[in-house]
Coordinates of C-alpha atoms in Angstrom, one line a residue:
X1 CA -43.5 32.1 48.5
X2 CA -42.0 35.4 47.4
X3 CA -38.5 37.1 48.5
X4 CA -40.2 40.3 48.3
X5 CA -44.2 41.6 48.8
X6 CA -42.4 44.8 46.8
X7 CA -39.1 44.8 44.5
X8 CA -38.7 48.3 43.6
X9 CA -35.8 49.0 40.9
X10 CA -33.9 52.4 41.7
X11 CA -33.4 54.9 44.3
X12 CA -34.5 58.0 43.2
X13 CA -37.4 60.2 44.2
X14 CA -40.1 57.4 42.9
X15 CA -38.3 54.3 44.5
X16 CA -37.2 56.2 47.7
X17 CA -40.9 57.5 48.6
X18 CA -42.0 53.6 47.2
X19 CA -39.9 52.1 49.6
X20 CA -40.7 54.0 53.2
X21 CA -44.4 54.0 52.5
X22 CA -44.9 50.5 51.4
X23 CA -42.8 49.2 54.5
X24 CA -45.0 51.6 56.6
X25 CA -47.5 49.6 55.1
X26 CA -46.3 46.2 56.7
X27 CA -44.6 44.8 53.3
X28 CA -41.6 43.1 52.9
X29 CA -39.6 45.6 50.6
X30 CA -35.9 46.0 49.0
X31 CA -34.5 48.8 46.5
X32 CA -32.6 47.8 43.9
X33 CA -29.8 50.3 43.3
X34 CA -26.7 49.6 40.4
X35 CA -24.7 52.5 41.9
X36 CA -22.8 52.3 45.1
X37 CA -23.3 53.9 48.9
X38 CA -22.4 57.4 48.1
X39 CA -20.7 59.2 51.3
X40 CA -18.8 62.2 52.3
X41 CA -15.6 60.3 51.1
X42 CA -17.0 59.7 47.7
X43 CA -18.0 63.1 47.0
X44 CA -14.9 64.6 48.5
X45 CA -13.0 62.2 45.8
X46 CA -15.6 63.3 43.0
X47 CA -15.1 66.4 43.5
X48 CA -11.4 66.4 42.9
X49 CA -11.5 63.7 40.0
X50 CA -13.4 63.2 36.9
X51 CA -12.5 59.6 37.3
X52 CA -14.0 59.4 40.4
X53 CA -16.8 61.4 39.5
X54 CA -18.6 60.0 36.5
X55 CA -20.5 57.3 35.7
X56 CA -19.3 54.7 33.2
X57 CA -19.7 51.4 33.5
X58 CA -18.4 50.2 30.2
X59 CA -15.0 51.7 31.2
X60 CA -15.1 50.7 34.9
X61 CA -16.0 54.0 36.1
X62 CA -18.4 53.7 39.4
X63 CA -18.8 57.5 40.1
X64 CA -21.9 59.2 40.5
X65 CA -22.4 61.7 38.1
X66 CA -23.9 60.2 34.8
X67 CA -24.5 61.6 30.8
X68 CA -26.6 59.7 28.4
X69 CA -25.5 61.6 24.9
X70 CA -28.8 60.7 22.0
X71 CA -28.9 62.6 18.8
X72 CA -31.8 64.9 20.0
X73 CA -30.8 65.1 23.5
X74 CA -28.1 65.1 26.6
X75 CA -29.2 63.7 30.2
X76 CA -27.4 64.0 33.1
X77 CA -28.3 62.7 36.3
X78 CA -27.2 61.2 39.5
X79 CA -26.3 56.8 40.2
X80 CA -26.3 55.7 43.6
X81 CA -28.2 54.7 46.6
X82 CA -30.4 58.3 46.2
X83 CA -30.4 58.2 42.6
X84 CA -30.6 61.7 41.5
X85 CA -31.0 63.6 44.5
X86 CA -27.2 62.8 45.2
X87 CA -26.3 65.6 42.7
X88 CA -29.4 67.7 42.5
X89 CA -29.9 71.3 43.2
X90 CA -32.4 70.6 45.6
X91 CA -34.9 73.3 44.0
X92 CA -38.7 72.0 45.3
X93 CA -41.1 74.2 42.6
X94 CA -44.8 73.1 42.3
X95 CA -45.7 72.3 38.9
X96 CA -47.4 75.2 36.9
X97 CA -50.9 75.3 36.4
X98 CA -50.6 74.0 32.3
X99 CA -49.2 70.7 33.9
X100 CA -53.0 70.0 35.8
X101 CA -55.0 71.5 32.8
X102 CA -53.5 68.5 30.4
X103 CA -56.6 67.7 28.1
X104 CA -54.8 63.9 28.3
X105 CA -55.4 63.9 32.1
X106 CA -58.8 65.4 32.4
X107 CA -60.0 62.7 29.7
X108 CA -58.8 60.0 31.7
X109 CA -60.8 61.4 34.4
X110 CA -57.8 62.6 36.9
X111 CA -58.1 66.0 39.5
X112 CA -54.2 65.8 39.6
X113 CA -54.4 69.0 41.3
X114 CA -56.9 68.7 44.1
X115 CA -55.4 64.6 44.4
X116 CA -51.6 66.1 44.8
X117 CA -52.1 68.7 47.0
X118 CA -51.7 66.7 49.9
X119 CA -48.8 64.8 48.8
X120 CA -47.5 67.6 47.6
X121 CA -47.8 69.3 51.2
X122 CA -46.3 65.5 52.9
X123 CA -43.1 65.8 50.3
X124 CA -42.1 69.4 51.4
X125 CA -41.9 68.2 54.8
X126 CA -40.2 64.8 54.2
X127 CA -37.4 67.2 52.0
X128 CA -37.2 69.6 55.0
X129 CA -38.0 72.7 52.4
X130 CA -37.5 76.2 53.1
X131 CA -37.2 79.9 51.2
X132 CA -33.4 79.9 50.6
X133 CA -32.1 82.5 53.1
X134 CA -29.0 83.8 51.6
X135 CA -28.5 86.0 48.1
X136 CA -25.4 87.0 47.0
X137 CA -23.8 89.1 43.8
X138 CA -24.7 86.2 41.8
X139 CA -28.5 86.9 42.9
X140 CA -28.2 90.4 42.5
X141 CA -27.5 90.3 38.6
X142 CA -30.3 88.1 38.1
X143 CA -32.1 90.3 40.1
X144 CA -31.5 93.2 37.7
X145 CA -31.9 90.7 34.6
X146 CA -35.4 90.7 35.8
X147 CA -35.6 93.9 36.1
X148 CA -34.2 94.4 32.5
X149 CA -36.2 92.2 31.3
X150 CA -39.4 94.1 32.9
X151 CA -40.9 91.0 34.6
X152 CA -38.9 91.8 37.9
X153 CA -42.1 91.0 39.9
X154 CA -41.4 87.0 39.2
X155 CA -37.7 87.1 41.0
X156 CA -37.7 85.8 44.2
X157 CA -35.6 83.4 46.4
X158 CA -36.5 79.4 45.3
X159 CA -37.4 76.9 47.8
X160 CA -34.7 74.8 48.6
X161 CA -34.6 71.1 50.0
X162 CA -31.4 72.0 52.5
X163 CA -30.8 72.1 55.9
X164 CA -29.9 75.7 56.5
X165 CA -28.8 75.4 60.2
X166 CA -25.7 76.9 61.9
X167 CA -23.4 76.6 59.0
X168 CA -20.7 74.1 59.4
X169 CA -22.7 72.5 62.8
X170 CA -23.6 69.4 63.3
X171 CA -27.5 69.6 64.7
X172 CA -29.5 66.4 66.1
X173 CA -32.7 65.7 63.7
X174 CA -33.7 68.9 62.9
X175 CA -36.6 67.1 60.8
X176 CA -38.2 63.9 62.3
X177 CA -38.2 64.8 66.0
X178 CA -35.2 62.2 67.0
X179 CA -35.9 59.6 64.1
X180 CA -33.8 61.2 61.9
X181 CA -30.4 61.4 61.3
X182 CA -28.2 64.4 62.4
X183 CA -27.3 66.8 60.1
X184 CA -24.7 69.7 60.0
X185 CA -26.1 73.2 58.8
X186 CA -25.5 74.4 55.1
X187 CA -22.2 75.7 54.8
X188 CA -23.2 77.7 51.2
X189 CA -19.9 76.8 49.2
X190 CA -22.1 76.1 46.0
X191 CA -21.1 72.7 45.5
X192 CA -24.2 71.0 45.1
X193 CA -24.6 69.7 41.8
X194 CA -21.7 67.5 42.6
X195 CA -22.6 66.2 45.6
X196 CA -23.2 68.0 49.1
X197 CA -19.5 67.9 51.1
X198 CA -22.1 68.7 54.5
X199 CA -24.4 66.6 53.8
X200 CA -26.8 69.4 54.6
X201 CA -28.3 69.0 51.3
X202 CA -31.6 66.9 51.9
X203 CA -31.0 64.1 49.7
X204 CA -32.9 60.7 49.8
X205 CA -30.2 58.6 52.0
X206 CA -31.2 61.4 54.8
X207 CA -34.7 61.1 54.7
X208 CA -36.9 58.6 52.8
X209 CA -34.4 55.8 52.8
X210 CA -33.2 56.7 56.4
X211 CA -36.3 55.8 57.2
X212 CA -37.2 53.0 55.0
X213 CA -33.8 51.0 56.0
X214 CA -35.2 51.8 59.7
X215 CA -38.1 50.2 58.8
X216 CA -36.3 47.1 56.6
X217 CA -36.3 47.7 53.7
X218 CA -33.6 46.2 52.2
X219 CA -31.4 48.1 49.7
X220 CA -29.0 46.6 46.9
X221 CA -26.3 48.9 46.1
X222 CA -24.0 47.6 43.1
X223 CA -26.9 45.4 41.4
X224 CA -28.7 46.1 38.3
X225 CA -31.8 44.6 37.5
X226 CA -32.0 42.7 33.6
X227 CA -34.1 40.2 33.4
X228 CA -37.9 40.5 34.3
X229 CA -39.8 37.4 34.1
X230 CA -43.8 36.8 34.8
X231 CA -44.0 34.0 36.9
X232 CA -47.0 31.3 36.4
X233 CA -49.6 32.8 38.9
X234 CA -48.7 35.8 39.7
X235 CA -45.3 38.0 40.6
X236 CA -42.0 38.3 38.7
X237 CA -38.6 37.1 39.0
X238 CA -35.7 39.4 38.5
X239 CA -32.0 38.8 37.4
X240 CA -29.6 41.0 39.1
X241 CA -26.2 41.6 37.8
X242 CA -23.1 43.4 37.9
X243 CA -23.5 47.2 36.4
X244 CA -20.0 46.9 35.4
X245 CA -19.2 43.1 34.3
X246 CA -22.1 42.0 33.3
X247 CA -22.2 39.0 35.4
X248 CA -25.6 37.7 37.2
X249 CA -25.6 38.3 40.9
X250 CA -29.0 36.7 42.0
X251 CA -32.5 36.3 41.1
X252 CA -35.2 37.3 42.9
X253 CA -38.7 36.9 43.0
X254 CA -41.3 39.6 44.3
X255 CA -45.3 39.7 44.2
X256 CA -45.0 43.3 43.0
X257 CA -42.6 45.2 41.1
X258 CA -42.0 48.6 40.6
X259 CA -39.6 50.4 38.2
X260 CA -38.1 53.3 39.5
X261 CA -34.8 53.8 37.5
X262 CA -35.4 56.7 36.0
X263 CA -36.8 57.5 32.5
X264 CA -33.8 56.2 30.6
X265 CA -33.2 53.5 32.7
X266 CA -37.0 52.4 33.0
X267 CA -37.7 52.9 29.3
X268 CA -34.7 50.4 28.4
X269 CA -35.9 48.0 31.0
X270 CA -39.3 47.9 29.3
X271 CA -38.1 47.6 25.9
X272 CA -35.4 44.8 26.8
X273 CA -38.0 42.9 28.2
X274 CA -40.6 43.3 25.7
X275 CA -38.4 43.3 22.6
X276 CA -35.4 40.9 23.6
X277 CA -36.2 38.5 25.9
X278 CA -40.0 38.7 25.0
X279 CA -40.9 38.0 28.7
X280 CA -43.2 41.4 28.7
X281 CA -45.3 41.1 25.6
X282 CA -47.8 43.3 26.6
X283 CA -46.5 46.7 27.4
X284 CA -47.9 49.2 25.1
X285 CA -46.7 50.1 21.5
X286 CA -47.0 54.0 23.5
X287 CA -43.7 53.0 25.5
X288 CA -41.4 55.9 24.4
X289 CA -42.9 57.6 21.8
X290 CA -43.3 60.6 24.1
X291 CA -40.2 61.8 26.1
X292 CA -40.1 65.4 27.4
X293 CA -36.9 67.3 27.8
X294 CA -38.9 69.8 30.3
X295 CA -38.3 72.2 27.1
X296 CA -35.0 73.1 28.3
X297 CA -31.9 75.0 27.2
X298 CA -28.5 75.6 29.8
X299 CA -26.4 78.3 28.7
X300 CA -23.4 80.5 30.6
X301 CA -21.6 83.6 31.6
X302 CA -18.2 83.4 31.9
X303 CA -17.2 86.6 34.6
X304 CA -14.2 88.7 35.0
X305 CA -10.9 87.4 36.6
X306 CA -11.3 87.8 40.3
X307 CA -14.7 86.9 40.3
X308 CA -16.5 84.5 42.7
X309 CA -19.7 83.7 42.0
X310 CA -19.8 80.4 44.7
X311 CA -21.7 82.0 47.5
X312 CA -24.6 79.9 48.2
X313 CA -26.4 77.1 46.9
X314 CA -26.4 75.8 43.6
X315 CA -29.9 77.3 42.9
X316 CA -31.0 79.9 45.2
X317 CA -33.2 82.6 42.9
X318 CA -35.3 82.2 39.9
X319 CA -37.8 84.4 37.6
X320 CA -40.0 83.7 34.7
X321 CA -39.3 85.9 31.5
X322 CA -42.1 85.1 30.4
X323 CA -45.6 83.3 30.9
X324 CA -44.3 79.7 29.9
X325 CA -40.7 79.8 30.9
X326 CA -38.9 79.6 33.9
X327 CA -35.2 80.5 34.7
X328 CA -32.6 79.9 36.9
X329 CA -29.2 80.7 38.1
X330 CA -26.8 77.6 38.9
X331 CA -23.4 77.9 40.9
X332 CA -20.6 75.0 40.2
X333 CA -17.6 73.8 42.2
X334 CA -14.0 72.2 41.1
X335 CA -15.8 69.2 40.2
X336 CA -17.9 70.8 37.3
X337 CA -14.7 71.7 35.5
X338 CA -15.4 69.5 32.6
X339 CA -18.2 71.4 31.6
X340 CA -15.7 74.1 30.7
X341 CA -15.5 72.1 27.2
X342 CA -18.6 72.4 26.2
X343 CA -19.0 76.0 26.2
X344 CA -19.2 78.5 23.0
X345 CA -20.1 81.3 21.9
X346 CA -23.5 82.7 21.6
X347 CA -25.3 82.3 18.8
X348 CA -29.1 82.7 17.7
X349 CA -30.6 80.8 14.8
X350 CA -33.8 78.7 14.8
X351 CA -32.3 76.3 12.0
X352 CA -29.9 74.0 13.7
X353 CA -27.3 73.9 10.6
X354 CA -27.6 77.2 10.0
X355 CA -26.3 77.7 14.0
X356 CA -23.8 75.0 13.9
X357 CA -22.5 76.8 11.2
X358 CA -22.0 80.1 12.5
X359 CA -21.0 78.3 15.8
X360 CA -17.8 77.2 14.3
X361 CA -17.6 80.0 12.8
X362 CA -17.2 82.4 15.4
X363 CA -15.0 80.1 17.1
X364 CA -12.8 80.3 13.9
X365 CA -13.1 84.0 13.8
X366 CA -12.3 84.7 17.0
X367 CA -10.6 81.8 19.2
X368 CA -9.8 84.2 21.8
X369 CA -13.4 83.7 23.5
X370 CA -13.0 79.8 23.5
X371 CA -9.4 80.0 24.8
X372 CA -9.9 82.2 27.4
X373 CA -12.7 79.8 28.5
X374 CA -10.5 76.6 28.5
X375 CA -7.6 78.5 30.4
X376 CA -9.8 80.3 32.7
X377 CA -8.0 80.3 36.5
X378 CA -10.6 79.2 39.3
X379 CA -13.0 78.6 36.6
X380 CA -15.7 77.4 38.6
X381 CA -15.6 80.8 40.3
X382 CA -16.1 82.9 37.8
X383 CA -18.6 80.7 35.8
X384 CA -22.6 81.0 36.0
X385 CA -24.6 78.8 34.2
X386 CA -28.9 79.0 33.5
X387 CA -31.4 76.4 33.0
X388 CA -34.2 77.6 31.3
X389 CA -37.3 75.9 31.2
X390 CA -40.6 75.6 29.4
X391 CA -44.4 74.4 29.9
X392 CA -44.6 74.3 26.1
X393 CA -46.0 70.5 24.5
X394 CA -43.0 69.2 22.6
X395 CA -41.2 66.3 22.7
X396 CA -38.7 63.7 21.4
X397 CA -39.1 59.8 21.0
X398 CA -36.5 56.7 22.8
X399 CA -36.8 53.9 20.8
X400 CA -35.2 50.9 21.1
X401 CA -33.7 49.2 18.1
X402 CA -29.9 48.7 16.3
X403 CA -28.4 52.2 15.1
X404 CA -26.7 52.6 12.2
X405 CA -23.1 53.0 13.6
X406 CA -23.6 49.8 16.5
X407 CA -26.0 46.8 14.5
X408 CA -25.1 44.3 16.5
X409 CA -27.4 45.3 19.4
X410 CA -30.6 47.0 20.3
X411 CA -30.1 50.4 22.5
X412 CA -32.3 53.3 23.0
X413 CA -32.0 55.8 20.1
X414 CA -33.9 59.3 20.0
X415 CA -35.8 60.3 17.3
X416 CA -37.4 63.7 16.4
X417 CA -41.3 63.8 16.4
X418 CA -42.2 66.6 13.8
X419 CA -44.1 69.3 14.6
X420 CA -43.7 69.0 18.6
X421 CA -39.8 68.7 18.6
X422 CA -38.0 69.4 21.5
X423 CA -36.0 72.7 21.4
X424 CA -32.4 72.9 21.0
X425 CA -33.0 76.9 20.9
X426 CA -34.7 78.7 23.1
X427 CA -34.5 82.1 21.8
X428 CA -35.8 84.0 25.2
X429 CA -33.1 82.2 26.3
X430 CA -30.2 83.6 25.0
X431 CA -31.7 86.8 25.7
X432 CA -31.5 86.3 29.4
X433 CA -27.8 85.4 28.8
X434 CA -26.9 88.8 27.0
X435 CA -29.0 90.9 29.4
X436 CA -27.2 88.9 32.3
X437 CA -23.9 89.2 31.0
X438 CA -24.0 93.3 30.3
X439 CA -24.9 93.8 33.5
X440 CA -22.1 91.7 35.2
X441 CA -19.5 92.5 32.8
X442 CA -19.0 89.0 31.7
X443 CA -19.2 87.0 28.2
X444 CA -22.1 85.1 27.1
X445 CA -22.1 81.4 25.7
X446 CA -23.9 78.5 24.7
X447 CA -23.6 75.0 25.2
X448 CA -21.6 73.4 22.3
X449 CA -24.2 70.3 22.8
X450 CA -26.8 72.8 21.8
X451 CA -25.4 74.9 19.4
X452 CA -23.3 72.8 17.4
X453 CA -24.7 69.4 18.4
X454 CA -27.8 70.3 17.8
X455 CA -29.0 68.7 21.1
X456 CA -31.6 69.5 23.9
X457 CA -29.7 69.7 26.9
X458 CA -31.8 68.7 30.5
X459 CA -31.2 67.0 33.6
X460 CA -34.9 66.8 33.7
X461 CA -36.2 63.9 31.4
X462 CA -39.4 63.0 31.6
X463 CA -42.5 60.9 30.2
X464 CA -42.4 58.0 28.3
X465 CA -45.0 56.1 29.9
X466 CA -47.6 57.3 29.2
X467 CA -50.9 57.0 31.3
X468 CA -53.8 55.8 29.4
X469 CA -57.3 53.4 29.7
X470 CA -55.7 50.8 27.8
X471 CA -52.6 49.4 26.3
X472 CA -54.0 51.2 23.1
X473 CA -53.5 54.6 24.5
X474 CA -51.4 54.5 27.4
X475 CA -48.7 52.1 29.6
X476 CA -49.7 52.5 32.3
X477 CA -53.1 53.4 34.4
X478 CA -53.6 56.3 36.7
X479 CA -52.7 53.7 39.3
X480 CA -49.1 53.4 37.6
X481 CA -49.9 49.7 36.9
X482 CA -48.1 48.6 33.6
X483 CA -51.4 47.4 31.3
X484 CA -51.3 44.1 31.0
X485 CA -49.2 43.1 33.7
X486 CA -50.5 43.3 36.8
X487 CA -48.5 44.0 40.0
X488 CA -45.8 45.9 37.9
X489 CA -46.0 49.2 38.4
X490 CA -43.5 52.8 37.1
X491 CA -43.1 55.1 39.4
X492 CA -41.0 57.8 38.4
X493 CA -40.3 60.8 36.1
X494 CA -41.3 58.5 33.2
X495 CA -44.8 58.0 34.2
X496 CA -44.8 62.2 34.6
X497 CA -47.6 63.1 31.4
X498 CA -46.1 66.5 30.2
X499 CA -43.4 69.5 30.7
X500 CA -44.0 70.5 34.0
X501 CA -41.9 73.9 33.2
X502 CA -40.3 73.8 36.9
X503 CA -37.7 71.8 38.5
X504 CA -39.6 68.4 38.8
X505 CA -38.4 66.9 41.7
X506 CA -41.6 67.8 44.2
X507 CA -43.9 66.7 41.3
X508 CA -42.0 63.3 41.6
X509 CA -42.0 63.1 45.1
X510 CA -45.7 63.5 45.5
X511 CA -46.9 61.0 42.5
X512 CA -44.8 58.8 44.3
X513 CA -46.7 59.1 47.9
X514 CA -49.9 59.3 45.5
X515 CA -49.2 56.0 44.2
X516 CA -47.9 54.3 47.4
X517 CA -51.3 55.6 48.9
X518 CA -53.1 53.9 46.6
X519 CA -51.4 50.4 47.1
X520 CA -53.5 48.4 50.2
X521 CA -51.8 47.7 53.8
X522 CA -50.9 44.0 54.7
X523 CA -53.6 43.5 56.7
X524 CA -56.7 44.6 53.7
X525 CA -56.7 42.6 50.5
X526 CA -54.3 42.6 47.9
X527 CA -56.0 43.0 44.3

């Protein structure tokens, strides 16, 4: 006798679909989640502290907001019952035609494209998505960057996953004819990526978890999952603990599990298992090799005093300056203000030392740029940042073994994979910056992570589970079963098989109702 039909580990886009559809199916069903309920409340308090913002269990910090800092990379991301659509920009892009021709995918005999359109069709209407309806001077110079750039054809307002009712009004269900919960009309103040004040941002606790907690599915907030044992014919048994203290909460047991905690979080699960407590022997020798960083650069404009670049949505227009990139604009409120630190000066250099170098030493030339940064009045005003993306095949690896500087435990560590590493410089990018900032009178910058560090910078990690025909070649099947372990299954951005070049999220949410789809209803048999 089981506690669960379905355990499923994290409450993102991959757990949250998981969870509704499986309990739709008639299955007993919880959601593991080591973040808290995140409400109005705790946003409001994010918003005005750092403390109460971020993510850090090892100091005590419960917030929301989370940074995983490798050599080759920075990840942020969202913890908390919604996982990262608690701080996302809500952008829902289709993936780009590259992402369906993958020679990997067609030689494992998969027509992602005619199997997601459907899916892809039943996630925009769980999300609620919709043409943004609202451009504003932040818009307009991106608008003319286009233009500048002479691809102004590609500009265009993004499809956002927001209620965009009477702003400020409270509305009854506007999305699942009375099943839903209400929801108050976007009020545009820009404040997404930190959490929606509204709550007319679409996020998971509105919709697929609404729903699945209607149905009961269970959800544990404030428990991490640790230990993952086989159990002697069939199922697994899961130790739960305490994010923050360590300490064990419960086991449970489960004839199906499913990891959905993320790449980071699902790739160190894996490895633990496999590696430490040996419970997991056969998952793949493939598990992390290839992690995709969506082939992304984030750099800035810093605009006049007096400026307010707020108005609207985090992410409201985008364009593609060329055939494999994709670009867009991102507005932040007061509780962005820490990013203020990481920004720099501009820089171009394809060598990484060589740009560190002349990093530092512009900001030893001239400190004025950097200081006027730091000191900046209402900051988050006059700040717009761009998150450039590629469909280009590179890559870094997670591995999980004792660094150098820490020998006394194991811990994911990135590693370069030459010739197909993952950019820290996007040259088109910084173009887009300059352009942008000559024709809004502002100053261009990089992020220090990038420039200095060294770093990719994305909040849109992918891969690392490969799919594959066996554990020779892949982790997982096209089913998302983990070879040779049946009845554990990943279900999220790690089990994504390339750059996708777009904002993933829809990609996500789709795989995830393809993969529920597949799994049988209570009544038929269970294989």
């Amino acid at each position: 006798m089981f506690d669960y039909d379905y355990l499923i580990i994290g409450s993102g886009f991959g757990g949250s679909v998981s969870a509704l559809r499986l309990a739709e199916k008639g299955w007993q069903v919880a959601v593991v989640e080591q973040g808290r309920r995140i409400g109005r409340p705790e946003i409001e308090a994010g918003k005005r502290s750092l403390r109460q913002l971020m993510w850090l269990p090892k100091l005590g910090l419960r917030g929301y907001f989370v940074q995983h800092l490798f050599r080759h990379v920075a990840i942020v991301g969202g913890v908390g019952v919604g996982g990262g659509s608690i701080v996302w920009a809500a952008v829902m892009l289709e993936p780009k035609e590259s992402f369906y021709n993958d020679p990997r995918l067609q030689a494992l005999g998969l027509d992602l494209k005619s199997e997601l359109a459907a899916h892809l069709k039943t996630a925009r209407r769980m999300l609620g998505v919709t043409l943004n309806p609202r451009q504003s001077e932040q818009d307009e110079f991106l608008r003319q960057t286009a233009q500048r750039m002479g691809v102004a054809g590609t500009f265009g307002a993004v499809p956002n996953a927001v209620y965009f009712g009477e702003p400020g009004v409270t509305a009854s269900d506007p999305f699942f004819g009375g099943e839903g919960p209400a929801r108050e009309g976007c009020t545009f103040c820009g404040g997404c990526l930190t959490g929606c004040p509204t709550g007319a941002k679409n996020s998971l606790y509105w919709n697929y978890l609404y729903l699945a907690e209607k149905r009961g599915v269970n959800i544990l907030s404030e428990s991490k999952a640790e230990r993952i044992e086989p159990l002697a014919g069939g199922g697994y048994r899961v130790s739960l603990i305490d994010a923050v203290s360590g300490r064990l909460l419960r086991s449970l047991t489960t004839r199906n599990l499913v990891l959905s905690a993320g790449v980071v979080g699902t790739l160190e699960l894996l490895y633990k298992n496999r590696d430490t407590y040996r419970s997991l022997p056969g998952v793949s020798a493939t598990l992390g090799q290839v992690v995709r960083t969506n082939s992304e650069a984030v750099t800035a404009v810093l605009h006049p005093p007096g400026s307010d670049m707020t108005n609207g949505t985090a992410i409201s227009t985008d364009f593609h300056p060329d055939p494999f990139t994709h670009a867009t604009q991102n507005r932040f409120d007061r509780g962005y203000r820490f990013m203020r630190g990481y920004m720099g000066p501009l820089v171009d250099d394809p060598l990484p030392w060589r740009r560190a170098l002349k990093t530092i030493g512009a900001i030893l030339s001239s400190p004025r740029l950097l200081l006027s940064n730091l000191l900046a009045r209402d900051w988050e005003k006059r700040i717009t940042t761009f998150t450039i993306m590629q469909d280009l095949d590179n890559h870094i690896g997670l591995q999980y073994r004792r660094p150098w500087y820490w020998p006394f435990s194991r811990k994911l560590v990135s590693v370069a994979n030459p010739g197909h590493a993952a950019p820290s410089y996007l040259p088109i990018a910084n173009r887009l910056t300059r352009e942008y900032a000559a024709i809004s009178g502002g100053t261009p910058m990089n992020i220090t992570l990038e420039s200095i560090g060294g770093l990719s910078t994305t909040a849109h990690i992918l891969s690392g589970c490969p799919m594959g025909q066996s554990a020779a070649d892949g982790v997982i099947g096209t089913d998302h079963q983990v070879h040779g372990h049946p009845g554990l299954f990943v279900v999220d951005g790690a089990s994504i098989p390339g750059n996708i070049g777009v904002n993933p999220s829809l990609t996500i949410t789709a795989m995830a109702e393809r993969f529920a789809a597949l799994q049988p209803s209570r009544e038929e048999p269970h294989v």
